[in-house]
Amino acid sequence: MTCPDKPGQLINWFICSLCVPRVRKLWSGRRPRTRRNILLGTACAIYLGFLVSQVGRASLQQGRAAEKGPHQSRDTAEAPFPEIPLDGTLAPPESQGNGTTLQLNVVYITLRSKRSKPANIRGTVKPKRRKKYAVASPALGQEALVGPSLQPQDADAEVPGYVQGGNLAKVGERPWRLIRGSGVQVGGSDFQRPKTQESNIRIYSESAPSWMSKEDILRMRLLADGAVAGLQPVSSKSGAHLLVLEGSSAGSVPRCGPSPCGLLKQPLDMSEVFAFHLDRILGLNRTLPSVSRKSEFIQDGRPCPLILWDSSLSPTSNETHSSVKLTWGTYQQLLKQKCWQNGRVPKPEWGCTEIHHYEWSKLALFDFLLQIYNRLDTNCCGFRPRKEDVCVQNGLRPKCDNQDSVALAHVIQRKHDPRHLVFIDNKGFFDRSEDNLNFKLLEGIKEFPESAVSVLKSQHLRQKLLQSLFLDKVYWESQGGRQGIEKLIDVVEQRAKILLTYINAHGARVLPMNE
């Protein structure tokens, strides 16, 4: 008798070994045969039912395994290690000699490979910043070099560089180029760095902004970087000085004697620089070049506006500082006559001056954006002035009852060009609220220059002002960098929207004024 090797055969063999002696004893006992037969039959029926249930369960499990296929996973209850992932692959049945197959109770376990660390996705790792250096070309020879220092700047500095395409350069992406011009001499092929200090007029492109002419850049560099030869007081009341600069080789630069000069004003007049850049962006071209400059012997080193001295301006009176004597009433009559418009020669009885009619439209638009009142509203009758305003300090505020007799001031022409105005004394005010704007400056104006209005409508005024004001390094830093400049531009942009609304509401015409 062989020993069974399966658990089911072992159980059956054990039960049979116990039941056979019992059955024999019951069969040979004294009990009635009928009762003995009933007991034996009951026991046999119970055991038979047990065997049938075991066989049925085994056949059912084999049928399910055949339906799932050899590559499906088994029930989790039958897995010996539930925490280990199994692929459920069963071994193929072994073939016996008589043609039958033997089902083996074997499970093959396949462990999943360890997941590798994902690679860095391109663009998620911050690249190292590389410093950019400029290399001078040996072919430059003794050509002039004008531009920023060749020392690399901090890549994290938030500054918008000028780009020829009209967009602001991104941080750390400003190209380095050698810009040729006059001012600093360059050595031979062994040139490393400029011998003089960095220019305060910085241009990081091959050309300046389109609204700046070559003469503008030349004069700005002269005012910002020129050596000082002398300092002369001009007026004790205003505190302005005449800064005499060393001679320039350019004959187009105005001079005060043998050398070019600049009018140095107080630090509170720094809005003169902003006014110059705004004038060029709007296409008016009526202001004199202005920069911000600081020196140890000037206002304790604080930045001050320096305006180019133009000796071609017509002489002015001491009272109104104007080359033409006009009152508010006379000015309103000139606007109605439209003097010199469309080439028409005015009649003598009209009382016209030599100034073209379109000049007043440009002046009114410019003064409204900066809220300059010292030309058309010297008595501050069109707004509520502060104690610091000149009209209040001079006691002119109460004299608004008879405004027609109030004289205009700072109306200046050139000797050789009396048709056009020159805007001087352009101190603007950025702290005036919207409900206190001086609309008297626009009174009587029925036309506005198309070049200026198109810039205000294009929504590019902010971008152009940032590019233009960035040229003046001293002014940019004196206003707190880009954050401070943005606040000034916010004020001008809001006033531009109000001006456009005013033009539409009053039916004013927008005309090309490039006569």
XYZ file of C-alpha atoms in Angstrom:
515
model
C 0.000 0.000 0.000
C 1.468 3.276 -1.042
C 1.303 6.337 1.102
C -0.805 9.024 -0.411
C 1.037 12.203 -1.414
C -1.909 14.598 -1.690
C -3.836 16.138 1.183
C -7.218 14.898 -0.150
C -6.035 11.289 -0.517
C -4.569 11.370 2.976
C -7.884 12.477 4.485
C -9.834 9.789 2.591
C -7.406 7.066 3.642
C -7.651 8.114 7.286
C -11.460 8.145 7.287
C -11.662 4.738 5.622
C -9.300 3.215 8.195
C -11.585 4.368 10.973
C -14.925 3.637 9.393
C -14.357 0.027 8.232
C -13.924 -1.496 11.757
C -16.902 0.463 12.984
C -19.081 -0.747 10.163
C -18.086 -4.375 10.783
C -18.815 -4.042 14.497
C -22.191 -2.446 13.916
C -23.092 -5.076 11.347
C -22.276 -7.949 13.733
C -23.925 -6.377 16.825
C -27.189 -7.335 18.479
C -29.108 -4.393 17.261
C -31.858 -4.986 14.771
C -30.709 -5.090 11.178
C -33.090 -2.438 10.125
C -31.732 0.144 12.567
C -28.169 -0.881 11.841
C -28.764 -0.492 8.161
C -30.261 2.928 8.703
C -27.246 4.120 10.723
C -24.773 2.672 8.237
C -26.601 4.119 5.301
C -26.748 7.521 6.935
C -23.029 7.509 7.610
C -22.250 6.399 4.089
C -24.545 9.048 2.646
C -22.837 11.807 4.677
C -19.414 10.675 3.585
C -20.505 10.315 0.001
C -21.869 13.816 0.057
C -18.571 15.058 1.422
C -16.646 13.375 -1.377
C -19.013 14.721 -4.016
C -18.657 18.287 -2.710
C -14.855 18.057 -2.795
C -14.797 16.759 -6.344
C -17.259 19.420 -7.529
C -15.256 22.265 -6.002
C -12.025 21.067 -7.594
C -13.595 20.773 -11.037
C -15.125 24.269 -10.735
C -11.754 25.830 -9.887
C -10.087 24.141 -12.840
C -12.798 25.411 -15.169
C -12.337 29.049 -14.013
C -8.575 28.819 -14.418
C -8.980 27.572 -17.971
C -11.309 30.484 -18.858
C -8.948 33.175 -17.498
C -6.009 31.901 -19.470
C -2.475 31.245 -18.415
C -1.502 34.949 -18.148
C -4.219 36.245 -15.815
C -3.623 36.903 -12.136
C -4.950 34.533 -9.470
C -7.264 35.406 -6.603
C -5.597 37.489 -3.912
C -6.755 35.052 -1.240
C -4.671 32.265 -2.835
C -1.509 34.334 -3.097
C 1.065 33.333 -0.540
C 2.408 36.944 -0.304
C -0.321 39.475 -1.018
C 2.070 42.432 -0.828
C 4.230 41.141 -3.707
C 2.797 41.784 -7.160
C 2.276 38.517 -9.084
C 1.777 38.047 -12.774
C -0.314 34.857 -12.266
C 1.590 32.807 -14.792
C 1.077 29.079 -14.236
C 3.525 26.416 -15.320
C 2.458 24.353 -18.342
C 1.081 20.914 -17.409
C 3.545 18.080 -17.590
C 2.724 15.271 -20.016
C 2.754 11.684 -18.783
C 3.429 8.572 -20.753
C -0.206 7.437 -21.015
C -1.271 10.669 -22.696
C -2.780 12.278 -19.588
C -1.523 15.474 -18.147
C -0.618 16.152 -14.569
C -1.677 19.528 -13.142
C 1.067 20.893 -10.958
C 0.231 23.137 -8.058
C 3.025 25.609 -8.823
C 2.835 29.430 -9.125
C 5.649 31.383 -10.840
C 6.301 34.747 -9.178
C 7.715 37.615 -11.266
C 8.876 40.714 -9.367
C 8.440 44.099 -11.095
C 11.627 45.958 -11.860
C 12.394 48.998 -9.722
C 11.226 52.208 -11.370
C 14.137 54.402 -12.375
C 14.339 58.080 -11.432
C 12.764 60.259 -14.137
C 15.117 62.427 -16.125
C 15.038 66.203 -15.835
C 12.561 67.666 -18.263
C 14.024 70.345 -20.475
C 13.197 73.768 -19.195
C 12.581 72.763 -15.577
C 16.177 73.182 -14.484
C 17.296 76.773 -14.143
C 20.318 77.280 -16.368
C 23.414 79.013 -15.138
C 23.701 82.633 -16.126
C 26.697 83.461 -18.201
C 28.300 86.856 -18.096
C 28.625 88.606 -21.420
C 31.750 90.486 -22.303
C 32.394 92.750 -25.234
C 35.376 92.238 -27.435
C 36.643 95.139 -29.448
C 37.274 94.534 -33.090
C 40.880 95.065 -34.196
C 39.620 96.791 -37.326
C 38.247 99.775 -35.360
C 41.612 101.447 -35.155
C 41.302 105.031 -33.938
C 37.549 105.295 -34.419
C 35.448 106.923 -31.743
C 33.530 104.915 -29.180
C 30.419 106.246 -27.478
C 28.222 104.031 -25.351
C 27.941 102.177 -22.092
C 30.792 100.705 -20.175
C 31.983 97.354 -21.421
C 31.888 95.906 -17.936
C 29.045 93.378 -17.641
C 26.102 94.424 -15.541
C 24.093 92.332 -13.122
C 21.822 89.993 -15.065
C 19.074 90.302 -12.440
C 18.806 94.032 -12.726
C 15.348 95.023 -13.837
C 16.034 97.452 -16.570
C 14.424 97.674 -20.000
C 17.060 98.054 -22.755
C 16.279 99.684 -26.063
C 15.647 97.276 -28.882
C 15.510 98.455 -32.460
C 12.354 96.428 -33.074
C 10.449 98.428 -30.475
C 10.243 95.856 -27.673
C 11.772 95.979 -24.258
C 14.723 93.700 -23.814
C 14.239 90.975 -21.265
C 16.333 90.783 -18.151
C 19.756 89.349 -18.825
C 19.263 89.221 -22.605
C 20.611 92.642 -23.554
C 23.181 92.332 -26.358
C 26.574 93.928 -26.115
C 27.660 96.011 -29.073
C 30.275 98.656 -29.648
C 28.543 101.860 -30.728
C 30.611 104.194 -32.802
C 30.478 107.908 -32.296
C 32.475 110.835 -31.053
C 33.777 111.350 -27.565
C 36.023 108.519 -26.415
C 39.040 107.431 -28.378
C 39.764 103.764 -28.876
C 43.247 102.316 -29.091
C 44.540 99.596 -31.359
C 43.904 95.872 -31.383
C 45.017 95.495 -27.764
C 42.050 97.573 -26.555
C 40.467 96.151 -23.394
C 38.339 98.860 -21.767
C 37.597 102.513 -22.453
C 40.009 104.880 -20.801
C 37.255 107.253 -19.723
C 34.308 106.542 -17.497
C 30.971 105.156 -18.603
C 28.687 107.505 -20.480
C 25.541 108.650 -18.694
C 23.616 108.354 -21.972
C 23.373 104.608 -22.484
C 22.386 103.001 -25.752
C 22.569 99.211 -25.976
C 21.650 98.948 -29.620
C 23.103 99.957 -32.950
C 20.887 103.029 -33.120
C 18.964 105.327 -30.817
C 15.157 105.340 -30.626
C 13.534 106.529 -33.827
C 12.074 109.651 -32.211
C 15.558 110.851 -31.234
C 17.613 112.486 -33.972
C 21.376 112.224 -34.256
C 21.651 115.820 -33.104
C 19.578 115.025 -30.023
C 21.885 112.166 -29.009
C 24.981 114.250 -29.691
C 23.724 117.101 -27.540
C 22.556 114.802 -24.773
C 26.007 113.229 -24.576
C 27.595 116.654 -24.524
C 25.397 117.792 -21.647
C 25.767 114.546 -19.680
C 29.461 113.785 -20.200
C 31.111 117.032 -21.248
C 33.846 118.418 -19.035
C 32.878 121.528 -17.074
C 34.910 124.616 -17.829
C 33.020 127.104 -15.658
C 29.881 127.940 -13.732
C 28.099 131.285 -13.925
C 24.929 132.373 -12.091
C 22.082 133.494 -14.335
C 19.309 134.599 -11.998
C 19.368 134.923 -8.244
C 15.580 134.460 -8.077
C 15.405 131.114 -9.838
C 18.758 129.805 -8.647
C 19.706 128.725 -12.171
C 23.310 128.660 -13.329
C 24.966 128.611 -16.693
C 27.230 125.606 -16.962
C 30.019 126.239 -19.437
C 31.270 123.060 -21.083
C 34.501 122.418 -22.894
C 34.431 122.973 -26.645
C 32.888 120.459 -29.036
C 34.018 119.675 -32.557
C 30.424 119.605 -33.812
C 29.470 122.930 -35.349
C 25.713 122.309 -34.998
C 25.806 122.549 -31.210
C 24.650 126.001 -29.987
C 27.223 127.941 -28.034
C 27.298 130.757 -25.501
C 30.533 132.333 -26.668
C 33.407 130.074 -27.647
C 32.052 127.026 -25.796
C 28.697 125.255 -25.549
C 26.643 125.877 -22.411
C 23.788 124.360 -20.462
C 21.247 125.958 -18.153
C 21.488 124.201 -14.806
C 18.287 124.325 -12.748
C 17.212 123.233 -9.291
C 16.630 119.545 -8.404
C 12.893 120.261 -8.047
C 12.760 121.043 -11.774
C 13.654 117.482 -12.763
C 10.410 117.156 -14.744
C 12.170 119.160 -17.475
C 13.908 115.927 -18.494
C 10.623 114.006 -18.660
C 9.104 116.815 -20.724
C 11.940 116.624 -23.278
C 11.437 112.889 -23.868
C 7.647 113.217 -24.019
C 7.978 116.015 -26.593
C 10.136 113.864 -28.869
C 7.854 110.809 -28.555
C 4.758 112.853 -29.470
C 6.531 114.183 -32.545
C 6.276 117.828 -31.476
C 10.026 118.582 -31.367
C 9.626 121.893 -29.612
C 11.712 121.463 -26.456
C 15.460 121.838 -26.005
C 17.566 118.759 -25.196
C 17.660 118.118 -21.454
C 19.503 115.632 -19.287
C 19.994 114.991 -15.623
C 23.479 115.599 -14.274
C 25.116 115.519 -10.872
C 28.464 116.750 -9.669
C 30.173 117.300 -6.375
C 30.196 121.090 -6.724
C 26.543 121.246 -7.868
C 23.819 121.016 -5.213
C 25.951 118.731 -3.032
C 26.042 116.095 -5.727
C 22.273 115.863 -6.161
C 20.987 115.352 -9.719
C 19.852 118.523 -11.461
C 18.283 119.123 -14.869
C 20.657 120.562 -17.439
C 19.033 122.163 -20.512
C 20.980 123.066 -23.616
C 21.541 126.781 -23.979
C 20.310 127.938 -27.386
C 21.655 131.318 -28.400
C 19.331 131.414 -31.430
C 16.285 132.192 -29.290
C 14.714 135.589 -29.707
C 15.235 138.171 -26.955
C 12.588 138.192 -24.237
C 11.174 140.747 -21.872
C 12.052 140.677 -18.217
C 8.417 140.558 -17.088
C 6.882 137.725 -19.125
C 10.053 136.049 -20.493
C 8.356 136.018 -23.889
C 9.490 137.161 -27.307
C 5.862 138.056 -28.156
C 3.625 140.129 -25.911
C 0.197 138.517 -25.632
C -2.708 138.551 -23.200
C -5.305 135.884 -22.725
C -7.916 137.904 -24.624
C -5.583 138.515 -27.561
C -4.594 134.851 -27.583
C -8.236 133.773 -27.911
C -8.703 136.136 -30.856
C -5.663 134.663 -32.609
C -7.133 131.177 -32.269
C -10.293 132.289 -34.042
C -8.379 133.910 -36.906
C -6.253 130.763 -37.539
C -3.236 132.773 -38.537
C -1.008 131.399 -41.308
C -3.070 128.209 -41.664
C -2.929 126.580 -45.116
C -0.434 129.210 -46.266
C -2.967 132.021 -45.973
C -1.437 135.419 -45.236
C -3.387 137.130 -42.442
C -4.832 140.576 -42.842
C -3.363 143.435 -40.799
C -6.614 144.030 -38.916
C -6.603 140.481 -37.596
C -3.770 141.303 -35.206
C -1.883 138.065 -35.974
C 1.678 137.470 -34.892
C 4.322 135.543 -36.824
C 3.449 132.345 -34.936
C 1.618 129.660 -36.923
C -1.871 128.645 -35.769
C -0.912 124.989 -35.292
C 1.740 125.918 -32.710
C -0.920 126.785 -30.164
C -2.549 123.370 -30.580
C 0.753 121.628 -29.907
C 1.437 123.850 -26.917
C -1.996 123.258 -25.361
C -1.772 119.465 -25.743
C 1.741 119.379 -24.287
C 0.905 121.629 -21.335
C -2.242 119.673 -20.477
C -0.448 116.323 -20.273
C 2.149 117.765 -17.890
C -0.207 120.355 -16.312
C 2.186 123.214 -17.017
C 0.390 126.433 -16.101
C 3.174 129.055 -16.251
C 2.552 129.831 -19.953
C -1.186 129.997 -20.615
C -2.520 130.327 -17.051
C 0.023 132.283 -15.046
C -2.554 133.288 -12.405
C -3.715 129.683 -11.801
C -7.323 130.512 -12.647
C -8.147 127.117 -14.142
C -7.459 124.911 -11.079
C -7.038 124.987 -7.316
C -3.379 125.818 -6.664
C -1.301 124.860 -3.666
C 0.704 127.106 -1.398
C 3.893 126.004 -3.129
C 2.737 127.181 -6.574
C 4.358 130.321 -7.931
C 1.057 132.044 -8.559
C 0.125 131.789 -4.872
C 3.553 132.889 -3.677
C 3.447 135.921 -5.971
C -0.118 136.781 -4.974
C -1.566 136.310 -8.470
C -4.389 133.952 -7.509
C -6.988 136.678 -6.650
C -6.456 138.352 -10.064
C -8.818 136.053 -11.968
C -11.770 138.433 -12.329
C -10.458 139.998 -15.529
C -8.661 137.106 -17.200
C -8.524 138.743 -20.625
C -5.886 141.135 -19.380
C -3.652 138.429 -17.915
C -0.394 138.228 -19.856
C 0.967 134.967 -21.253
C 4.521 133.976 -20.342
C 7.390 131.928 -21.806
C 6.144 132.295 -25.390
C 9.442 132.165 -27.289
C 10.485 131.808 -30.935
C 13.800 131.472 -32.693
C 15.333 134.411 -34.530
C 15.600 132.550 -37.802
C 12.278 130.675 -37.401
C 9.546 132.953 -36.006
C 6.722 130.660 -37.215
C 7.406 128.005 -34.592
C 7.497 128.094 -30.816
C 10.199 126.776 -28.526
C 8.908 125.259 -25.292
C 11.056 126.371 -22.352
C 10.473 126.262 -18.618
C 8.671 122.916 -18.854
C 8.238 122.149 -15.186
C 5.358 119.697 -14.962
C 3.262 118.493 -12.036
C 2.475 114.814 -11.556
C 0.747 115.084 -8.167
C -2.355 116.924 -9.366
C -5.528 114.881 -9.000
C -7.908 114.172 -11.863
C -10.672 116.333 -10.401
C -8.297 119.315 -10.323
C -6.928 119.271 -13.866
C -6.548 122.606 -15.637
C -8.889 122.456 -18.631
C -8.409 126.160 -19.250
C -5.264 125.197 -21.143
C -7.489 123.645 -23.834
C -9.870 126.575 -24.163
C -10.231 127.815 -27.747
C -8.343 124.844 -29.261
C -10.340 123.223 -32.081
C -7.587 121.158 -33.737
C -4.965 118.787 -32.358
C -1.832 117.349 -33.981
C -2.324 113.950 -35.560
C 1.178 112.704 -34.710
C 0.641 113.236 -30.995
C -2.939 111.921 -30.872
C -1.955 108.764 -32.749
C 0.695 107.995 -30.130
C -1.818 108.506 -27.335
C -4.299 106.172 -29.041
C -1.771 103.477 -29.934
C -1.266 102.379 -26.311
C 2.509 102.391 -26.877
C 3.175 105.549 -24.879
C 4.372 103.627 -21.818
C 6.730 101.438 -23.787
C 8.263 104.385 -25.626
C 8.689 106.449 -22.473
C 10.471 103.579 -20.748
C 12.825 103.120 -23.667
C 13.497 106.833 -23.978
C 13.943 107.690 -20.308
C 16.259 104.722 -19.844
C 18.794 106.528 -22.024
C 19.409 109.031 -19.216
C 21.105 106.959 -16.529
C 21.206 109.685 -13.871
C 17.542 110.586 -14.307
C 16.494 106.915 -14.272
C 18.274 106.279 -10.984
C 17.147 109.572 -9.409
C 13.479 108.591 -9.877
C 13.894 105.205 -8.207
C 14.478 103.101 -11.296
C 11.684 101.540 -13.281
C 9.292 101.461 -10.333
C 9.436 105.236 -9.925
C 9.278 105.889 -13.664
C 6.187 103.690 -13.957
C 4.339 105.891 -11.456
C 5.016 109.005 -13.530
C 3.884 107.245 -16.690
C 0.678 106.143 -14.962
C -0.232 109.785 -14.400
C 0.488 110.819 -17.980
C -1.413 107.841 -19.412
C -4.491 108.679 -17.362
C -4.364 112.302 -18.512
C -4.014 111.102 -22.099
C -7.265 109.141 -21.762
C -9.002 112.219 -20.374
C -7.658 114.315 -23.238
C -8.906 111.850 -25.850
C -12.331 111.894 -24.210
C -12.273 115.690 -24.303
C -11.408 115.688 -28.013
C -14.294 113.372 -28.843
C -16.769 115.193 -26.631
C -15.996 118.637 -28.091
C -15.756 117.485 -31.696
C -12.196 118.739 -32.114
C -10.466 117.794 -35.344
C -7.232 115.816 -35.547
C -5.097 117.151 -38.384
C -1.585 116.520 -39.724
C 0.469 119.526 -38.646
C 3.767 118.919 -40.387
C 3.722 122.194 -42.277
